[in-house]
mmCIF file of C-alpha atoms in Angstrom:
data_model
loop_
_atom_site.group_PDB
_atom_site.id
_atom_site.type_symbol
_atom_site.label_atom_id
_atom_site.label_comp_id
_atom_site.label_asym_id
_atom_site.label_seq_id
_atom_site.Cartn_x
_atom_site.Cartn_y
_atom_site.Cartn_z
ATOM 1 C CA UNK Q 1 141.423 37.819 -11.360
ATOM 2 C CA UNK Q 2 139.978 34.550 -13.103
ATOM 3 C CA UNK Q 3 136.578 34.642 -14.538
ATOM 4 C CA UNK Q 4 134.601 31.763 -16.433
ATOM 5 C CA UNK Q 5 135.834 31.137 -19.973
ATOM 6 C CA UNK Q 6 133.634 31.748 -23.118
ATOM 7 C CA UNK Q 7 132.771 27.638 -23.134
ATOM 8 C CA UNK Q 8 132.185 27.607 -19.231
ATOM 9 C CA UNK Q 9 129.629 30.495 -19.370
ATOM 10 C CA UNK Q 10 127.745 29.088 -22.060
ATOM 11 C CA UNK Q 11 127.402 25.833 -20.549
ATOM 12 C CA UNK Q 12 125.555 27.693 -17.545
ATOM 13 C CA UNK Q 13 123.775 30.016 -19.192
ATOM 14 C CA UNK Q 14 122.548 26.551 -21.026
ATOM 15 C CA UNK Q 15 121.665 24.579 -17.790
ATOM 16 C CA UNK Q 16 119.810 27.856 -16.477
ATOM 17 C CA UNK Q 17 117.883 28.332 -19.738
ATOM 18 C CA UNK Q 18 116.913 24.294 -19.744
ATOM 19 C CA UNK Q 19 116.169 24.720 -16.004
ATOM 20 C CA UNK Q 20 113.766 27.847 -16.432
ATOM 21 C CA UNK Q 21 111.940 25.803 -19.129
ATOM 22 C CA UNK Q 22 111.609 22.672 -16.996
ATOM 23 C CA UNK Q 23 110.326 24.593 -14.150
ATOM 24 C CA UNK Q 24 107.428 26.461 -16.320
ATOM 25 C CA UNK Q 25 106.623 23.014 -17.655
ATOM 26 C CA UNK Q 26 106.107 21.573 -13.832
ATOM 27 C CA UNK Q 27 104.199 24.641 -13.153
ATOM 28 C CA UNK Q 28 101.835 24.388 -15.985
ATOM 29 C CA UNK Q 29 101.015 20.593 -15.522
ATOM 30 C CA UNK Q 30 100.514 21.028 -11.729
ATOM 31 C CA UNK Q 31 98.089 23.961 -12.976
ATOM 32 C CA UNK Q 32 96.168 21.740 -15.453
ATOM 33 C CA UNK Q 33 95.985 18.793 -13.072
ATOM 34 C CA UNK Q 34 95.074 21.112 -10.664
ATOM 35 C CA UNK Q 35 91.955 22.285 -13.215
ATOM 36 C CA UNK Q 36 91.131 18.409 -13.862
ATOM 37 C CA UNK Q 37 90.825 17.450 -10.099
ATOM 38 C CA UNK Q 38 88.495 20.279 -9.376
ATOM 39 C CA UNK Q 39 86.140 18.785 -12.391
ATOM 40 C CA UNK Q 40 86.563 14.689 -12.146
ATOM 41 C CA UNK Q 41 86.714 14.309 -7.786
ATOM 42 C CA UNK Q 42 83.516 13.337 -6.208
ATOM 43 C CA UNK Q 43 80.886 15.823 -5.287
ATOM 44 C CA UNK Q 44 79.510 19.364 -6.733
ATOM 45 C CA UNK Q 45 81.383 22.607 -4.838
ATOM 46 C CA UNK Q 46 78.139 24.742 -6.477
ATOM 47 C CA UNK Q 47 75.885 22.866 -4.213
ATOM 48 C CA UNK Q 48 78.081 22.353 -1.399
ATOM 49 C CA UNK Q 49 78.423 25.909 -1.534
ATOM 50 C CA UNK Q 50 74.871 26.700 -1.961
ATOM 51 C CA UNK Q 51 74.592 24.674 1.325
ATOM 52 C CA UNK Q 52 71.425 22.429 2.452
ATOM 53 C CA UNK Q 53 68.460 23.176 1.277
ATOM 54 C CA UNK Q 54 69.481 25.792 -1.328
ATOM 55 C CA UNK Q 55 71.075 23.245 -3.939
ATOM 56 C CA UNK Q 56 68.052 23.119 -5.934
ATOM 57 C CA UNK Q 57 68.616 22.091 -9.319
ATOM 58 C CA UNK Q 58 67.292 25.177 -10.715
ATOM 59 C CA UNK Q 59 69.949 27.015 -7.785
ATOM 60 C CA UNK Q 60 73.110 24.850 -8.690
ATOM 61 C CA UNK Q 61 72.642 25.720 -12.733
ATOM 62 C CA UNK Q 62 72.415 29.198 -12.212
ATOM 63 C CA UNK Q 63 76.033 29.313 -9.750
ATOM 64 C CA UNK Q 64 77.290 27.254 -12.234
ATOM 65 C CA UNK Q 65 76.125 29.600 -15.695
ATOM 66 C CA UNK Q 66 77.983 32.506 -13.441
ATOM 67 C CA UNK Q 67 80.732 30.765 -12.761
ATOM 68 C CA UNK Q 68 81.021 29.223 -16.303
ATOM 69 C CA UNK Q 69 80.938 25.292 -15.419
ATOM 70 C CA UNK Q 70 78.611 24.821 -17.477
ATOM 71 C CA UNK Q 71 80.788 25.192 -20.632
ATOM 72 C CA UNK Q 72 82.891 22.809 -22.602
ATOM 73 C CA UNK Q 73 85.642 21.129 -20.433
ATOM 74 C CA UNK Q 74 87.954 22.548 -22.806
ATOM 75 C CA UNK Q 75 86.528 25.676 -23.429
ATOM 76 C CA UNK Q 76 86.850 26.135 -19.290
ATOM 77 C CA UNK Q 77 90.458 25.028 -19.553
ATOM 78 C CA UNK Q 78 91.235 27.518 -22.477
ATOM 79 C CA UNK Q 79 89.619 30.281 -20.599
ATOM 80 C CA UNK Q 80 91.157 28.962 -17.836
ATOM 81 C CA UNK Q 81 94.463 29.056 -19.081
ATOM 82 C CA UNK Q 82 93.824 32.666 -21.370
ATOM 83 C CA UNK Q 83 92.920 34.045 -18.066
ATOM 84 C CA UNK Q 84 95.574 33.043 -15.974
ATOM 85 C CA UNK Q 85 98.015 34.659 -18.219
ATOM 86 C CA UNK Q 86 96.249 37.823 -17.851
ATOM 87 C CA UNK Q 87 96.263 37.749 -14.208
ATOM 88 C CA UNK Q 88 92.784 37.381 -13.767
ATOM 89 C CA UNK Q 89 92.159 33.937 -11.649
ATOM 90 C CA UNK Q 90 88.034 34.567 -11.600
ATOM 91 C CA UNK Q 91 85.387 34.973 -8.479
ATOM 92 C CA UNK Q 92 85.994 34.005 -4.867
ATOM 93 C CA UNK Q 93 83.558 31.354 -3.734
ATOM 94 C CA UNK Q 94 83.232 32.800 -0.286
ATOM 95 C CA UNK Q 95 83.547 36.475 -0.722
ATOM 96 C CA UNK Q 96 81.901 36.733 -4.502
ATOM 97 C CA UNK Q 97 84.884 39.331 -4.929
ATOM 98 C CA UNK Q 98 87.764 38.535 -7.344
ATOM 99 C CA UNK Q 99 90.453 36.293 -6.106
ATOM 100 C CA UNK Q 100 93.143 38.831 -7.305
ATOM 101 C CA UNK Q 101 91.607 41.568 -5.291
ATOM 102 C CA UNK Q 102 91.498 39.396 -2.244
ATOM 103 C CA UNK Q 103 94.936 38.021 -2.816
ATOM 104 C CA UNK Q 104 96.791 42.090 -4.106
ATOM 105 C CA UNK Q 105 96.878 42.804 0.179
ATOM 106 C CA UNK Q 106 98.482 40.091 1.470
ATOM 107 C CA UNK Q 107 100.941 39.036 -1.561
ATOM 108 C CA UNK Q 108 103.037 42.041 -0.978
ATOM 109 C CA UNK Q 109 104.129 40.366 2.742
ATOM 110 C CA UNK Q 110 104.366 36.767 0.831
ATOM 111 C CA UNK Q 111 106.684 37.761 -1.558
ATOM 112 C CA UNK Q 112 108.799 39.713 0.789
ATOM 113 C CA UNK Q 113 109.091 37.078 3.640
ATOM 114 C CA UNK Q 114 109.614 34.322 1.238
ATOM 115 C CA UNK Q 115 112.538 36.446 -1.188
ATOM 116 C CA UNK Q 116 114.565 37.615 1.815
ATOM 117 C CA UNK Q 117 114.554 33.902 3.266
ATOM 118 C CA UNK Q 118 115.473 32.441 -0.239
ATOM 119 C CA UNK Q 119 117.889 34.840 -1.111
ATOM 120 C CA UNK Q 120 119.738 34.760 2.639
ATOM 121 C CA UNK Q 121 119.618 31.364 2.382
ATOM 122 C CA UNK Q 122 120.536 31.129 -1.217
ATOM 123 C CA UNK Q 123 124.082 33.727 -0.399
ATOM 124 C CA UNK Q 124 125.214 31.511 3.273
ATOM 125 C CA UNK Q 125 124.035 27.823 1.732
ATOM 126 C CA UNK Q 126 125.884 27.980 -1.465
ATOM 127 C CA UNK Q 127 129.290 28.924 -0.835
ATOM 128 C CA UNK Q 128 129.145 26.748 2.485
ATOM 129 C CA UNK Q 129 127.969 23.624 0.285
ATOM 130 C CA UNK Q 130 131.326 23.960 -1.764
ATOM 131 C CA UNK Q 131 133.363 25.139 1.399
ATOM 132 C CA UNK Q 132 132.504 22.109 3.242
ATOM 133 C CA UNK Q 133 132.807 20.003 -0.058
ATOM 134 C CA UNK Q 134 136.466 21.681 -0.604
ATOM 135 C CA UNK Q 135 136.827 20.854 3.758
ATOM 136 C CA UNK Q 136 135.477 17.036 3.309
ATOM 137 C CA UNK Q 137 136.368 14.360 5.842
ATOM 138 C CA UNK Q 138 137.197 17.070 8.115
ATOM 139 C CA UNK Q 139 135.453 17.835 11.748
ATOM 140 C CA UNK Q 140 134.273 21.177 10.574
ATOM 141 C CA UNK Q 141 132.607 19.458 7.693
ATOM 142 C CA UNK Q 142 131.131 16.549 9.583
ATOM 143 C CA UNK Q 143 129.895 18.877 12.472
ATOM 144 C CA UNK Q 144 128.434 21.372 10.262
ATOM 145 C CA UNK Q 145 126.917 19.174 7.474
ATOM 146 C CA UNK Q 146 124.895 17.086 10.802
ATOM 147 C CA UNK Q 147 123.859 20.313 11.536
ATOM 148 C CA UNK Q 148 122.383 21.303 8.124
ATOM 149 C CA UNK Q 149 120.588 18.055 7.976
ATOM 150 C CA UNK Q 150 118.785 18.584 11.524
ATOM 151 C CA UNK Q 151 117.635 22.135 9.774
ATOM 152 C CA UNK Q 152 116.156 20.195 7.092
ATOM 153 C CA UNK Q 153 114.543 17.378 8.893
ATOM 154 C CA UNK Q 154 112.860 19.856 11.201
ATOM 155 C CA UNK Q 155 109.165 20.865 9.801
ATOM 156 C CA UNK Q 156 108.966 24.442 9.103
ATOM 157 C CA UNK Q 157 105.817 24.968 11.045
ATOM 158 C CA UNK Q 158 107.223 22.900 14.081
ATOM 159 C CA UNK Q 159 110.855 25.667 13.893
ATOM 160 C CA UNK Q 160 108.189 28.377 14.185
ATOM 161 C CA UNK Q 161 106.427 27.687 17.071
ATOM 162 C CA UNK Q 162 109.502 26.877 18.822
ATOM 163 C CA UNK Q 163 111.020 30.084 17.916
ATOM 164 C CA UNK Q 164 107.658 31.899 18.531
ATOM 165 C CA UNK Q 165 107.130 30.051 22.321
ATOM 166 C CA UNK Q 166 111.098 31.056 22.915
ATOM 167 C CA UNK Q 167 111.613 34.616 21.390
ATOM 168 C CA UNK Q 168 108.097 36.094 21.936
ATOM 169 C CA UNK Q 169 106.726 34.723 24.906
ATOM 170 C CA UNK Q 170 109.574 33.067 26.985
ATOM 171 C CA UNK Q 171 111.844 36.119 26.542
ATOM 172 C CA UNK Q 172 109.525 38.776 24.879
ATOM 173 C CA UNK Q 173 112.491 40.048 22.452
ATOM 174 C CA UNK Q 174 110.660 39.992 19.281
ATOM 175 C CA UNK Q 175 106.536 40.881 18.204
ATOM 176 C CA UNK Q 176 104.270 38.288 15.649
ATOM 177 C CA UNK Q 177 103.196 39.592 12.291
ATOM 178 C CA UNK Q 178 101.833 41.933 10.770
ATOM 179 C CA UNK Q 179 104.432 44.333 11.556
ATOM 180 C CA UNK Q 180 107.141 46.848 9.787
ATOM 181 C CA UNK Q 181 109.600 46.550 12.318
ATOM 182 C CA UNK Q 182 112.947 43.995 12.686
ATOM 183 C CA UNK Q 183 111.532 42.785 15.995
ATOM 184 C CA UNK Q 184 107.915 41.397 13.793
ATOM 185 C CA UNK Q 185 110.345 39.698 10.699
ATOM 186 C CA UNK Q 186 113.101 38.644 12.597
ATOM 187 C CA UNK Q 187 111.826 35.286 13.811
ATOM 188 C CA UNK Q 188 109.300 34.539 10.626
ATOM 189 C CA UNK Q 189 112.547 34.947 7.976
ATOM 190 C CA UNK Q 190 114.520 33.117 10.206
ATOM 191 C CA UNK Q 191 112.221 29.929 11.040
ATOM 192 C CA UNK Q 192 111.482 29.965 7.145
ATOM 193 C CA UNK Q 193 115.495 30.304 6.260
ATOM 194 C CA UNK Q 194 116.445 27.669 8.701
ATOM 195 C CA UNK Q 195 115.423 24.692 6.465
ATOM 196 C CA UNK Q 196 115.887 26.055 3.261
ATOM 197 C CA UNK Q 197 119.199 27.000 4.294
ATOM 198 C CA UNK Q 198 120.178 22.996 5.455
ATOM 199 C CA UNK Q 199 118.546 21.875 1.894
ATOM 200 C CA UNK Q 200 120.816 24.128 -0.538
ATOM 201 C CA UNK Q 201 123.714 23.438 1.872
ATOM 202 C CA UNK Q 202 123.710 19.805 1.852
ATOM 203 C CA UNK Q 203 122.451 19.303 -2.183
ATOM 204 C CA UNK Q 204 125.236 21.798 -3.015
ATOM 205 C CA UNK Q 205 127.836 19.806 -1.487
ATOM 206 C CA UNK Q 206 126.816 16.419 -2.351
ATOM 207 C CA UNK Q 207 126.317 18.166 -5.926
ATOM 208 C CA UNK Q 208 130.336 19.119 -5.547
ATOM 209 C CA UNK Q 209 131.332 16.137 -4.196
ATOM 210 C CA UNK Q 210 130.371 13.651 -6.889
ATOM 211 C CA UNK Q 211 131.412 16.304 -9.220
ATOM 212 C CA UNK Q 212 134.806 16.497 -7.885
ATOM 213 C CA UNK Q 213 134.863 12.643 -8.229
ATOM 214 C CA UNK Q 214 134.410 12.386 -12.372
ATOM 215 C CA UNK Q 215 136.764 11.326 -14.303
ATOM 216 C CA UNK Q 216 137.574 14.741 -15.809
ATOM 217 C CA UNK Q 217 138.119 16.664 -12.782
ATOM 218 C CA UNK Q 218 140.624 14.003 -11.407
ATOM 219 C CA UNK Q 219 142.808 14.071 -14.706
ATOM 220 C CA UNK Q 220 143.687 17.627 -14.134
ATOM 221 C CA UNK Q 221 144.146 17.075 -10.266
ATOM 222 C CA UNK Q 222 146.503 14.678 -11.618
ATOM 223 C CA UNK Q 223 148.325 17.067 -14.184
ATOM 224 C CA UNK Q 224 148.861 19.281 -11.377
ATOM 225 C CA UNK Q 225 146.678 22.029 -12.488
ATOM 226 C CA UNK Q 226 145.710 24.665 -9.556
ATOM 227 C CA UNK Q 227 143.376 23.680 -7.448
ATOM 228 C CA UNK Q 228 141.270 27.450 -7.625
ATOM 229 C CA UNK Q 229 141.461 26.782 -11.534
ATOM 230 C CA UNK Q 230 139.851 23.551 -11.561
ATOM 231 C CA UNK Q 231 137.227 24.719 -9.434
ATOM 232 C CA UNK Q 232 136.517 28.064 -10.693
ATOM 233 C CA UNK Q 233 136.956 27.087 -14.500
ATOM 234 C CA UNK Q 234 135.545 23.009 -14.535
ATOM 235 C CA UNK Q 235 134.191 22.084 -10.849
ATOM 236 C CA UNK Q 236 131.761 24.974 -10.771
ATOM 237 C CA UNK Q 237 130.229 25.027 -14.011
ATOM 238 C CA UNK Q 238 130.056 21.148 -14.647
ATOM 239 C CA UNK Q 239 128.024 21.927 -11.237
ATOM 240 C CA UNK Q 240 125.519 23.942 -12.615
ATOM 241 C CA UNK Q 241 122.619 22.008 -13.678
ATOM 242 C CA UNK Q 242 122.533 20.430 -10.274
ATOM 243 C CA UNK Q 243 123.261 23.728 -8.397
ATOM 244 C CA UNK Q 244 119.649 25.021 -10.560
ATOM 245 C CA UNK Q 245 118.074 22.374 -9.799
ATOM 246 C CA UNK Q 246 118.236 22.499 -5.945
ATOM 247 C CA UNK Q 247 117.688 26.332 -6.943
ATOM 248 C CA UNK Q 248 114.549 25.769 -7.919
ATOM 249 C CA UNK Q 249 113.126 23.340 -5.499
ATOM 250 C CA UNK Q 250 114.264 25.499 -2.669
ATOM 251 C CA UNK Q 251 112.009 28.108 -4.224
ATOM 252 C CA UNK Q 252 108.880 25.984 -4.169
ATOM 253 C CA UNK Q 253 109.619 24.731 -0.200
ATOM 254 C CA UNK Q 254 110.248 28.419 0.568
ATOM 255 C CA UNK Q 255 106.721 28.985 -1.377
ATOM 256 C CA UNK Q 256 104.980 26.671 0.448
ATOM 257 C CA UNK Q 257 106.673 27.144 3.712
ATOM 258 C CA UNK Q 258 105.440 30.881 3.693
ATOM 259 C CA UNK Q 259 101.956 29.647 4.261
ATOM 260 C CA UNK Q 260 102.762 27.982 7.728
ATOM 261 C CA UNK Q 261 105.250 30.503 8.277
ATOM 262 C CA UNK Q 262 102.231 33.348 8.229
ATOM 263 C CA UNK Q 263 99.943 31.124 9.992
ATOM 264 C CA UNK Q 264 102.234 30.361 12.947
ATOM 265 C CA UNK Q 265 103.158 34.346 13.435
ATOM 266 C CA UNK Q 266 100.156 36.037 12.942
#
């Protein structure tokens, strides 16, 4: 049985390291630009909330001293930031309740319809990306890679209402969320899998392809080294960063896909 070499393991345990620091990076500038957009746009949320004839001046300063706008920009952004990290992500405009207590009920089906999507379409689009890589130039690889880029072409919200017109009302096989059952998930995983599934696919085996194609991994095709050994020891983890990388950004599409996804079926 082969198994990654001391070198090999370290490189990948390097490009996932580098990649989980890149990706809390992204995160936390999309979360401070995020915090800057709601202060420097046009126009004052406090009095659009208070509504007309409400937004008195003496009205808006109040909403704002509870809501702490009235502080320091940076003094919001530190508190911002110190509470964030705590979990706490303040008041609800609409509701006046917090937004973790309105968000604790529904994150439960979130994270479970977006994890068993990601992860089914993490175990079938990997080793299909480097099977159809390892089949290039063949029918099989031509017919099936055309296929994986209609998946990913197709909007996630359009795949849902196709598959929720076809499976729940055409032919009545499966129900629409909220539901414990297979016939209530079925559809939602799948129309959230089905593009997420094309993307890994296809970056996977470009990712191997022009992998394969360095100078490297030709010079030991050339010494006549075994073909499993050059993948399983040099191909794959000279792969790695990439492979992360498409990782990752199939997380955030199957993030944001899960809000369509549980608007369509429910």
């Amino acid at each position: 049985m082969h198994s990654l070499p001391h070198k090999s393991r370290q490189k990948v345990f390097t490009s996932a390291s580098r990649t989980v620091c890149e990706t809390i990076l992204k995160g936390w500038l999309i979360l401070t630009v995020v915090f800057l957009a709601g202060r420097w746009l046009p126009g004052d949320p406090t009095a659009a909330l208070l509504g007309p004839g409400l937004n008195t001046p003496q009205s808006v300063a109040a909403l704002k001293h509870t809501y702490g706008l009235d502080r320091p920009l940076l003094t919001q952004y530190l508190g911002f930031c110190r509470n964030l990290l705590k979990g706490d992500m303040g008041l609800s405009f609409h509701t006046g309740n917090t937004v973790t207590s309105e968000i604790r009920p529904r994150i439960g089906v979130t994270a479970a319809l977006g994890g068993t999507a990601f992860s089914l379409a993490l175990l079938i689009g990997m080793p299909l990306g480097f099977w159809l890589a390892y089949r290039q130039g063949t029918h099989v690889d031509s017919l099936i890679t055309t296929v994986l880029g209609f998946m990913t072409s197709l909007p996630v919200f359009l795949t849902g209402l196709i598959l929720l017109y076809v499976g729940c009302y055409k032919l009545g096989w499966f129900t629409i969320l909220p539901g414990s059952s297979l016939k209530s998930w079925f559809l939602p995983v799948l129309a959230l899998t089905l593009p997420i599934l094309g993307f890994i696919g296809r970056t996977i085996r470009q990712t191997a392809l022009v992998t394969m194609r360095r100078l490297n991994i030709l010079a030991l095709h050339g010494f006549g080294l075994d073909v499993r050994t050059i993948w399983l020891h040099h191909l794959l983890p000279n792969a790695a960063p990439q492979c992360f990388s498409a990782c990752s950004m199939a997380l955030a599409y199957a993030l944001a896909g899960n809000v369509f996804i549980e608007t369509v079926f429910s």
